[in-house]
Amino acid sequence: MKTALITGAAGFLGSHLCDKLLAKGMSVIGMDNLITGSMSNIAHLEDNSNFRFVNHDVCEHIVIEGDLDYILHFASPASPIDYLKIPIQTLKVGALGTHNVLGLARAKNARVLVASTSEIYGDPLVHPQTEDYFGNVNTIGPRGVYDEAKRYLESITMAYHRYHGVDTRIIRIFNTYGPRMRLNDGRVIPAFMGQVLRGEDLTVFGDGSQTRSFCFVEDEIEGIYRLLMSDYHLPVNIGNPDEITILDFAQEIIALTGTDQKIVYKELPKNDPLQRKPDITKAKEILGWEPKVGRAEGMQRTYDYFKSLSQEGLNKMEYRDFTSFKT
Ligand code: UDP
C-alpha cells in the first residue's frame, strides 16, 4: 500500500484529495494547522483506518515516521480576503512550508506535487494564459504576498528537482469551486451563493466586466491525480477554459437560484486581474485531461451543498479572527 502526505488536508482541495487517494487504495496522512481549513471537511474520515490526521504548521520542521511515497503540498490561504488578513503566514507557507515539504520529499525519496496557481500570471497581458507566459505581478500590491509566495514555490521546487533530483510536479490551479468551499471565504461563488441564501443583494466588484473561468472540483482533482501519476516536471495549467464575465455570472446565479435579489456594485479591489482563462493544451496532450462538468451542473451541485448547511452556518459570515495567530 502506498502512503501519501497531504498538506492542507482540512481545506477545500486538500480534503477532496484525501478522498481521491483513499479511493485509489492509498494510506493517507492529512496535515493541517486549521487556520483556514476545517475539521468538518474531513470528519467523515475519522473512522477510516487508512487515514490519519496530524495538526501541524508546515512552516515548522515536519517529522513523519516511516515511508512516504507521495507528498501533495496544498497548505496555503487561497482566498484574496484570507491572504489580505494573514499576509505573512501566506508568504511563509509558500516559502518556508514549501522548503520543508521539499526537504521531506528528498529525505523520504518521495514524489512531491506542489500547488501553484493562475495567480502567478498576475493581471495577465497574454490571453488565454499558456504555461510559458511569465506573468504580470505587482510584487508590492495586496495580492503580491500570495502571488510571489507561489512564484517562489515554483522556483524552489524546480531547484530541488534540478539540483537534488527530487521527483517533482507543479500544478497551476485556476479558479475551482464546489462543495466544501468555506461559505465565508470571500471568493465569488460562496459570496454570491451566501448572499442569495441570506436574502442579500449580490455584490459585483467593479463593473463586472472582469472575467474568470470556473472549474468544478471533481474535474480539478482528476487533473491533479493524473499529473501526480505522470512523469512531467514542468508546470501544467489545470482549469476550465469556459470564460465568463463576473456580471454575467451573477446573472446566472440569480437565474439558477430564482432569487429576487438584485445586483449591487462595489469598488473593484486593487490589482484584481481583469481576465483569466487557462490554455489547457498541455494538460490535454500530456495527461489526456479536460474538464467534464459544465457550469450549470457544477453550480447546481454547489448550491445544493450550501443549501444543506444549517441556518447557523449561513449566519456565520464574519471572517475568522486571525489576530491571535502568530506569524
Ligand atoms: N467578486 C465580486 N464580488 C464578490 C467577490 C468577488 O464581484 O463578492 C469578483 C472579484 O472582484 C474577482 C472575481 O469575482 O474579479 C473572482 O474573485 P475571487 O475572490 O473568487 O477570486 P480571484 O479569481 O480574484 O482570485
XYZ file of N, CA and C in Angstrom, residues 7-213:
621
model
N -0.676 18.059 2.618
C -0.695 19.241 3.486
C -1.892 20.106 3.081
N -2.504 20.754 4.067
C -3.742 21.484 3.786
C -4.914 20.530 3.659
N -4.831 19.399 4.360
C -5.808 18.318 4.187
C -7.217 18.686 4.646
N -7.338 19.665 5.531
C -8.673 20.047 6.009
C -9.260 21.192 5.184
N -8.574 21.557 4.114
C -9.066 22.625 3.236
C -9.981 22.070 2.153
N -10.407 22.966 1.303
C -11.339 22.606 0.220
C -10.716 21.554 -0.718
N -9.602 21.903 -1.370
C -8.994 20.935 -2.296
C -8.325 19.794 -1.543
N -7.651 20.099 -0.431
C -6.940 19.068 0.329
C -7.871 17.942 0.764
N -9.061 18.302 1.225
C -9.975 17.264 1.715
C -10.484 16.398 0.558
N -10.739 17.007 -0.583
C -11.158 16.204 -1.743
C -10.015 15.300 -2.217
N -8.794 15.781 -2.080
C -7.641 14.950 -2.461
C -7.496 13.744 -1.531
N -7.755 13.965 -0.232
C -7.736 12.836 0.712
C -8.707 11.764 0.217
N -9.921 12.176 -0.118
C -10.931 11.212 -0.596
C -10.441 10.480 -1.843
N -9.845 11.233 -2.756
C -9.404 10.648 -4.035
C -8.328 9.589 -3.807
N -7.317 9.929 -3.002
C -6.198 8.994 -2.827
C -6.618 7.790 -1.987
N -7.516 7.998 -1.021
C -8.046 6.859 -0.254
C -8.820 5.937 -1.195
N -9.606 6.522 -2.092
C -10.378 5.716 -3.054
C -9.458 4.954 -3.999
N -8.258 5.472 -4.214
C -7.276 4.789 -5.071
C -6.499 3.738 -4.282
N -6.862 3.536 -3.029
C -6.242 2.461 -2.238
C -4.987 2.863 -1.494
N -4.770 4.169 -1.327
C -3.571 4.613 -0.603
C -3.888 4.813 0.881
N -2.811 4.823 1.652
C -2.901 5.241 3.037
C -2.572 6.736 3.054
N -3.378 7.537 3.753
C -3.226 8.991 3.664
C -2.977 9.609 5.041
N -1.947 10.445 5.109
C -1.724 11.270 6.299
C -2.140 12.686 5.926
N -3.118 13.215 6.626
C -3.597 14.574 6.356
C -2.996 15.528 7.370
N -2.364 16.606 6.878
C -1.740 17.572 7.784
C -2.373 18.950 7.574
N -2.638 19.643 8.674
C -3.239 20.978 8.571
C -3.040 21.674 9.900
N -2.948 23.015 9.884
C -2.920 23.736 11.167
C -4.243 24.441 11.434
N -5.210 24.208 10.530
C -6.602 24.649 10.736
C -6.757 26.162 10.837
N -5.897 26.913 10.189
C -6.121 28.377 10.168
C -7.284 28.682 9.234
N -7.202 28.165 8.018
C -8.324 28.391 7.091
C -9.073 27.093 6.806
N -8.477 25.954 7.148
C -9.140 24.667 6.953
C -10.116 24.374 8.078
N -10.935 23.337 7.879
C -11.934 22.994 8.896
C -12.031 21.473 9.042
N -12.048 21.014 10.299
C -12.155 19.577 10.540
C -13.451 19.005 9.953
N -14.462 19.851 9.780
C -15.719 19.321 9.242
C -15.520 18.768 7.817
N -14.492 19.258 7.102
C -14.239 18.764 5.741
C -13.712 17.333 5.718
N -13.133 16.895 6.846
C -12.574 15.532 6.881
C -13.190 14.691 8.004
N -14.273 15.196 8.606
C -14.924 14.478 9.714
C -15.360 13.077 9.271
N -15.750 12.949 8.000
C -16.229 11.645 7.502
C -15.102 10.616 7.423
N -13.851 11.036 7.596
C -12.717 10.098 7.510
C -12.260 9.606 8.887
N -12.934 10.074 9.922
C -12.495 9.789 11.284
C -12.311 8.287 11.545
N -13.232 7.472 11.040
C -13.164 6.028 11.319
C -12.452 5.246 10.222
N -11.857 5.956 9.276
C -11.174 5.269 8.176
C -9.761 4.880 8.644
N -9.494 3.575 8.705
C -8.218 3.118 9.273
C -7.029 3.455 8.367
N -7.308 3.854 7.118
C -6.222 4.251 6.211
C -5.931 5.743 6.262
N -6.635 6.453 7.162
C -6.449 7.907 7.248
C -6.004 8.314 8.649
N -5.054 9.251 8.684
C -4.565 9.772 9.960
C -4.418 11.283 9.821
N -4.878 12.013 10.856
C -4.760 13.478 10.809
C -3.658 13.957 11.745
N -2.831 14.880 11.267
C -1.790 15.478 12.101
C -1.982 16.999 12.103
N -2.176 17.577 13.285
C -2.316 19.027 13.382
C -0.915 19.641 13.469
N -0.462 20.234 12.385
C 0.905 20.752 12.339
C 0.983 21.903 11.336
N 1.801 22.891 11.653
C 2.066 24.002 10.741
C 3.298 23.634 9.910
N 3.123 23.524 8.601
C 4.227 23.058 7.754
C 5.385 24.054 7.676
N 5.184 25.252 8.215
C 6.309 26.197 8.278
C 7.335 25.750 9.312
N 6.920 24.857 10.226
C 7.844 24.259 11.189
C 8.321 22.922 10.627
N 9.511 22.500 11.048
C 10.087 21.233 10.582
C 9.050 20.093 10.650
N 8.984 19.301 9.609
C 7.967 18.234 9.550
C 8.625 16.890 9.859
N 8.045 16.162 10.806
C 8.558 14.828 11.128
C 7.471 13.799 10.829
N 7.778 12.852 9.965
C 6.852 11.743 9.675
C 7.633 10.444 9.851
N 7.094 9.551 10.667
C 7.735 8.236 10.847
C 7.415 7.363 9.631
N 8.356 6.532 9.228
C 8.074 5.542 8.179
C 8.202 6.102 6.775
N 7.812 5.250 5.820
C 7.985 5.595 4.406
C 6.891 6.527 3.905
N 7.253 7.325 2.920
C 6.275 8.149 2.201
C 6.526 7.967 0.718
N 5.448 7.722 -0.036
C 5.603 7.594 -1.489
C 5.279 8.896 -2.202
N 4.249 9.599 -1.675
C 3.804 10.829 -2.334
C 3.584 11.930 -1.298
N 3.910 13.165 -1.702
C 3.542 14.327 -0.885
C 2.808 15.309 -1.798
N 1.645 15.780 -1.347
C 0.896 16.786 -2.100
C 0.791 18.024 -1.222
N 1.398 19.110 -1.675
C 1.516 20.315 -0.840
C 0.418 21.314 -1.199
N -0.652 21.282 -0.405
C -1.822 22.141 -0.657
C -2.104 23.103 0.491
N -1.179 23.195 1.444
C -1.399 24.113 2.563
C -1.136 25.542 2.107
N -2.137 26.398 2.213
C -1.980 27.843 1.966
C -3.348 28.504 2.046
N -3.394 29.718 2.612
C -4.607 30.500 2.388
C -4.740 30.678 0.872
N -5.972 30.704 0.354
C -6.111 30.775 -1.102
C -7.147 31.789 -1.559
N -7.769 32.466 -0.613
C -8.775 33.457 -0.994
C -8.177 34.856 -0.794
N -8.419 35.779 -1.728
C -7.858 37.125 -1.601
C -8.142 37.749 -0.224
N -9.329 37.503 0.327
C -9.649 38.076 1.649
C -8.734 37.464 2.707
N -8.508 36.150 2.615
C -7.654 35.488 3.609
C -6.225 36.003 3.536
N -5.693 36.091 2.335
C -4.290 36.491 2.309
C -4.072 37.974 2.559
N -5.151 38.752 2.503
C -5.058 40.138 2.991
C -4.992 40.152 4.509
N -5.713 39.205 5.128
C -5.777 39.156 6.600
C -4.529 38.540 7.204
N -3.953 37.545 6.535
C -2.774 36.865 7.082
C -1.653 36.841 6.036
N -1.168 38.024 5.664
C -0.184 38.107 4.577
C 1.137 37.429 4.897
N 1.590 37.532 6.146
C 2.912 36.971 6.462
C 2.838 35.449 6.484
N 1.765 34.928 7.065
C 1.572 33.476 7.055
C 1.473 32.961 5.613
N 0.842 33.731 4.746
C 0.710 33.329 3.337
C 2.091 33.239 2.683
N 2.924 34.237 2.944
C 4.293 34.213 2.403
C 5.088 33.042 2.991
N 4.916 32.839 4.306
C 5.722 31.800 4.961
C 5.354 30.399 4.482
N 4.073 30.139 4.320
C 3.697 28.765 3.934
C 4.130 28.458 2.497
N 4.127 29.489 1.645
C 4.590 29.276 0.274
C 6.102 29.115 0.208
N 6.808 29.787 1.128
C 8.272 29.768 1.094
C 8.827 28.724 2.064
N 8.700 28.978 3.381
C 9.260 28.042 4.370
C 8.545 26.696 4.327
N 7.231 26.744 4.193
C 6.444 25.499 4.152
C 6.865 24.635 2.970
N 7.019 25.267 1.813
C 7.413 24.505 0.620
C 8.830 23.961 0.793
N 9.707 24.765 1.406
C 11.072 24.301 1.651
C 11.062 23.041 2.525
N 10.272 23.061 3.593
C 10.180 21.889 4.476
C 9.625 20.666 3.745
N 8.596 20.915 2.945
C 7.970 19.811 2.192
C 8.981 19.183 1.220
N 9.752 20.029 0.546
C 10.738 19.508 -0.412
C 11.864 18.764 0.315
N 12.252 19.285 1.471
C 13.273 18.598 2.271
C 12.793 17.224 2.706
N 11.523 17.160 3.099
C 10.933 15.880 3.499
C 10.888 14.914 2.307
N 10.496 15.436 1.139
C 10.427 14.600 -0.071
C 11.805 14.029 -0.395
N 12.817 14.867 -0.229
C 14.198 14.432 -0.509
C 14.612 13.335 0.479
N 14.326 13.570 1.761
C 14.721 12.610 2.801
C 14.003 11.266 2.631
N 12.747 11.326 2.192
C 11.928 10.094 2.073
C 11.990 9.504 0.668
N 12.668 10.189 -0.238
C 12.685 9.763 -1.632
C 11.255 9.650 -2.179
N 10.439 10.633 -1.833
C 9.024 10.631 -2.231
C 8.808 11.540 -3.430
N 7.790 11.225 -4.216
C 7.379 12.127 -5.298
C 6.557 13.259 -4.679
N 6.799 14.488 -5.107
C 6.081 15.612 -4.496
C 5.398 16.462 -5.558
N 4.118 16.747 -5.324
C 3.354 17.637 -6.206
C 3.006 18.885 -5.416
N 3.362 20.058 -5.950
C 3.077 21.305 -5.232
C 1.984 22.090 -5.962
N 1.130 22.741 -5.157
C 0.008 23.502 -5.710
C 0.450 24.923 -6.011
N 0.559 25.236 -7.301
C 0.741 26.626 -7.706
C -0.615 27.135 -8.191
N -0.609 28.247 -8.872
C -1.882 28.942 -9.112
C -1.822 29.826 -10.349
N -2.986 30.087 -10.904
C -3.089 31.056 -12.004
C -2.655 32.444 -11.545
N -2.638 32.684 -10.228
C -2.210 33.997 -9.710
C -0.764 34.313 -10.071
N 0.028 33.298 -10.389
C 1.421 33.613 -10.762
C 1.465 34.385 -12.092
N 0.353 34.352 -12.851
C 0.284 35.157 -14.084
C -0.105 36.606 -13.786
N -0.521 36.888 -12.528
C -0.902 38.246 -12.145
C -2.101 38.735 -12.940
N -2.065 40.025 -13.333
C -3.098 40.580 -14.216
C -2.560 40.355 -15.628
N -2.954 39.264 -16.278
C -2.188 38.775 -17.435
C -2.333 39.631 -18.690
N -1.213 39.769 -19.396
C -1.203 40.505 -20.662
C -1.287 39.539 -21.839
N -1.269 38.239 -21.540
C -1.423 37.198 -22.567
C -2.717 36.458 -22.252
N -3.535 36.217 -23.281
C -4.840 35.616 -23.041
C -5.187 34.641 -24.149
N -5.616 33.421 -23.899
C -5.606 32.770 -22.596
C -4.168 32.527 -22.122
N -4.010 32.159 -20.849
C -2.674 32.017 -20.277
C -2.095 30.634 -20.595
N -0.920 30.670 -21.262
C -0.176 29.440 -21.530
C 0.925 29.323 -20.478
N 1.416 28.108 -20.265
C 2.401 27.891 -19.205
C 3.707 28.650 -19.447
N 3.994 29.014 -20.708
C 5.267 29.703 -20.970
C 5.160 31.217 -20.777
N 3.994 31.720 -20.375
C 3.852 33.152 -20.076
C 4.413 33.442 -18.679
N 5.277 34.485 -18.599
C 5.970 34.758 -17.330
C 5.129 35.561 -16.332
N 4.054 36.189 -16.793
C 3.156 36.848 -15.854
C 3.401 38.330 -15.672
N 2.454 38.953 -14.981
C 2.448 40.407 -14.778
C 1.972 40.677 -13.355
N 2.904 40.524 -12.404
C 2.550 40.603 -10.985
C 3.103 41.883 -10.363
N 2.277 42.553 -9.560
C 2.738 43.679 -8.751
C 3.275 43.113 -7.435
N 4.597 43.100 -7.301
C 5.208 42.449 -6.129
C 4.744 43.065 -4.812
N 4.465 44.381 -4.821
C 4.121 45.052 -3.561
C 2.640 45.356 -3.432
N 1.827 44.829 -4.354
C 0.373 45.017 -4.251
C -0.210 44.087 -3.205
N -1.507 44.262 -2.871
C -2.124 43.448 -1.826
C -2.120 41.953 -2.140
N -2.178 41.588 -3.426
C -2.177 40.168 -3.782
C -0.765 39.617 -3.926
N 0.228 40.521 -3.866
C 1.626 40.120 -4.086
C 2.084 39.053 -3.116
N 1.552 39.068 -1.888
C 2.004 38.087 -0.887
C 1.706 36.657 -1.336
N 0.573 36.481 -1.970
C 0.196 35.145 -2.453
C 0.920 34.834 -3.761
N 0.881 35.807 -4.669
C 1.458 35.578 -5.994
C 2.956 35.284 -5.901
N 3.660 36.104 -5.103
C 5.112 35.912 -5.015
C 5.469 34.656 -4.224
N 4.668 34.310 -3.213
C 4.916 33.075 -2.467
C 4.810 31.875 -3.413
N 3.814 31.918 -4.283
C 3.615 30.798 -5.202
C 4.665 30.794 -6.318
N 5.129 31.971 -6.700
C 6.210 32.008 -7.701
C 7.491 31.434 -7.089
N 7.727 31.772 -5.835
C 8.884 31.208 -5.125
C 8.729 29.690 -4.993
N 7.505 29.251 -4.678
C 7.234 27.806 -4.576
C 7.647 27.083 -5.862
N 7.313 27.674 -6.992
C 7.698 27.042 -8.267
C 9.218 27.024 -8.422
N 9.862 28.141 -8.053
C 11.321 28.236 -8.243
C 12.062 27.234 -7.369
N 11.674 27.162 -6.110
C 12.398 26.258 -5.204
C 12.100 24.791 -5.568
N 10.904 24.551 -6.080
C 10.568 23.181 -6.495
C 11.447 22.762 -7.678
N 11.615 23.648 -8.655
C 12.479 23.322 -9.797
C 13.941 23.196 -9.360
N 14.341 24.014 -8.352
C 15.725 23.920 -7.859
C 15.956 22.555 -7.185
N 15.006 22.100 -6.394
C 15.141 20.776 -5.765
C 15.135 19.674 -6.825
N 14.373 19.881 -7.866
C 14.345 18.888 -8.946
C 15.691 18.850 -9.672
N 16.186 20.028 -10.032
C 17.409 20.083 -10.842
C 18.656 19.803 -10.015
N 18.690 20.322 -8.796
C 19.916 20.222 -8.000
C 19.969 18.936 -7.193
N 18.832 18.555 -6.594
C 18.809 17.357 -5.744
C 18.157 16.146 -6.428
N 17.627 16.339 -7.628
C 16.999 15.219 -8.338
C 15.694 14.754 -7.721
N 15.028 15.634 -6.949
C 13.736 15.251 -6.360
C 12.689 15.140 -7.475
N 11.805 14.157 -7.322
C 10.787 13.843 -8.336
C 9.586 14.771 -8.121
N 9.546 15.886 -8.834
C 8.572 16.948 -8.539
C 7.515 17.105 -9.640
N 6.367 17.651 -9.232
C 5.293 18.041 -10.159
C 4.775 19.408 -9.706
N 4.422 20.261 -10.671
C 3.868 21.583 -10.344
C 2.547 21.767 -11.083
N 1.484 21.992 -10.322
C 0.196 22.270 -10.964
C -0.149 23.735 -10.780
N -0.645 24.373 -11.842
C -1.172 25.744 -11.737
C -2.699 25.655 -11.768
N -3.269 25.893 -10.599
C -4.710 25.728 -10.416
C -5.429 27.040 -10.744
N -6.426 26.956 -11.615
C -7.288 28.122 -11.899
C -8.535 28.026 -11.015
N -9.313 29.108 -10.995
C -10.496 29.164 -10.101
C -11.258 27.836 -10.093
N -11.413 27.285 -8.901
C -12.082 25.994 -8.727
C -13.184 26.162 -7.684
N -14.277 25.440 -7.862
C -15.411 25.596 -6.940
C -16.073 24.260 -6.698
N -16.906 24.227 -5.649
C -17.671 23.020 -5.368
C -17.918 22.879 -3.877
N -18.559 21.768 -3.491
C -18.820 21.505 -2.083
C -17.541 21.576 -1.244
N -17.686 22.043 -0.014
C -16.626 22.223 0.993
C -15.865 23.525 0.843
N -16.244 24.377 -0.100
C -15.687 25.734 -0.037
C -16.236 26.359 1.231
N -15.462 27.247 1.830
C -15.959 27.937 3.019
C -16.931 29.021 2.594
N -18.103 28.991 3.170
C -19.118 29.966 2.789
C -18.651 31.395 3.050
N -17.762 31.558 4.016
C -17.306 32.921 4.356
C -15.883 33.192 3.867
N -15.434 32.483 2.832
C -14.026 32.700 2.462
C -13.846 33.904 1.543
N -14.942 34.512 1.106
C -14.861 35.767 0.370
C -14.782 35.591 -1.131
N -14.542 34.361 -1.586
C -14.450 34.188 -3.031
C -15.832 34.266 -3.671
N -15.822 34.497 -4.973
C -17.054 34.978 -5.597
C -18.201 33.959 -5.518
N -17.934 32.681 -5.649
C -19.054 31.724 -5.668
C -19.690 31.575 -4.285
N -18.907 31.302 -3.225
C -19.552 31.284 -1.909
C -20.135 32.647 -1.535
N -19.500 33.734 -1.992
C -20.029 35.072 -1.673
C -21.429 35.226 -2.266
N -21.565 34.974 -3.569
C -22.878 35.154 -4.233
C -23.914 34.170 -3.670
N -23.513 32.925 -3.485
C -24.495 31.931 -3.018
C -24.910 32.214 -1.575
N -23.957 32.638 -0.751
C -24.283 33.013 0.623
C -25.252 34.197 0.635
N -25.005 35.156 -0.254
C -25.884 36.327 -0.315
C -27.304 35.921 -0.702
N -27.416 35.044 -1.708
C -28.750 34.571 -2.109
C -29.441 33.891 -0.925
N -28.724 33.029 -0.235
C -29.335 32.241 0.844
C -29.708 33.106 2.044
N -29.013 34.215 2.241
C -29.344 35.084 3.377
C -30.269 36.236 2.973
N -30.678 36.237 1.677
C -31.579 37.299 1.214
C -30.903 38.646 1.092
N -29.641 38.640 0.695
C -28.915 39.903 0.478
C -28.674 40.088 -1.020
N -28.405 41.342 -1.413
C -28.089 41.596 -2.816
C -26.696 41.070 -3.158
N -26.494 40.775 -4.447
C -25.208 40.213 -4.894
C -24.230 41.359 -5.172
N -23.056 41.285 -4.557
C -22.072 42.362 -4.680
C -21.114 42.085 -5.836
N -21.322 42.785 -6.957
C -20.379 42.681 -8.084
C -19.326 43.772 -7.906
N -18.065 43.362 -7.956
C -16.977 44.337 -7.799
C -16.638 44.952 -9.157
N -16.431 46.272 -9.160
C -16.177 46.987 -10.412
C -17.448 46.990 -11.248
N -17.274 47.011 -12.600
C -18.475 46.963 -13.452
C -18.820 45.532 -13.838
N -18.037 44.582 -13.306
C -18.336 43.161 -13.558
C -17.840 42.680 -14.908
N -17.029 43.514 -15.600
C -16.562 43.083 -16.931
C -15.323 42.195 -16.838
N -14.728 42.098 -15.621
C -13.587 41.184 -15.458
C -14.063 39.745 -15.640
N -13.172 38.891 -16.149
C -13.584 37.515 -16.438
C -12.853 36.511 -15.546
N -13.505 35.376 -15.354
C -12.896 34.213 -14.715
C -13.414 32.981 -15.456
N -12.774 31.837 -15.197
C -13.146 30.571 -15.826
C -13.180 29.548 -14.692
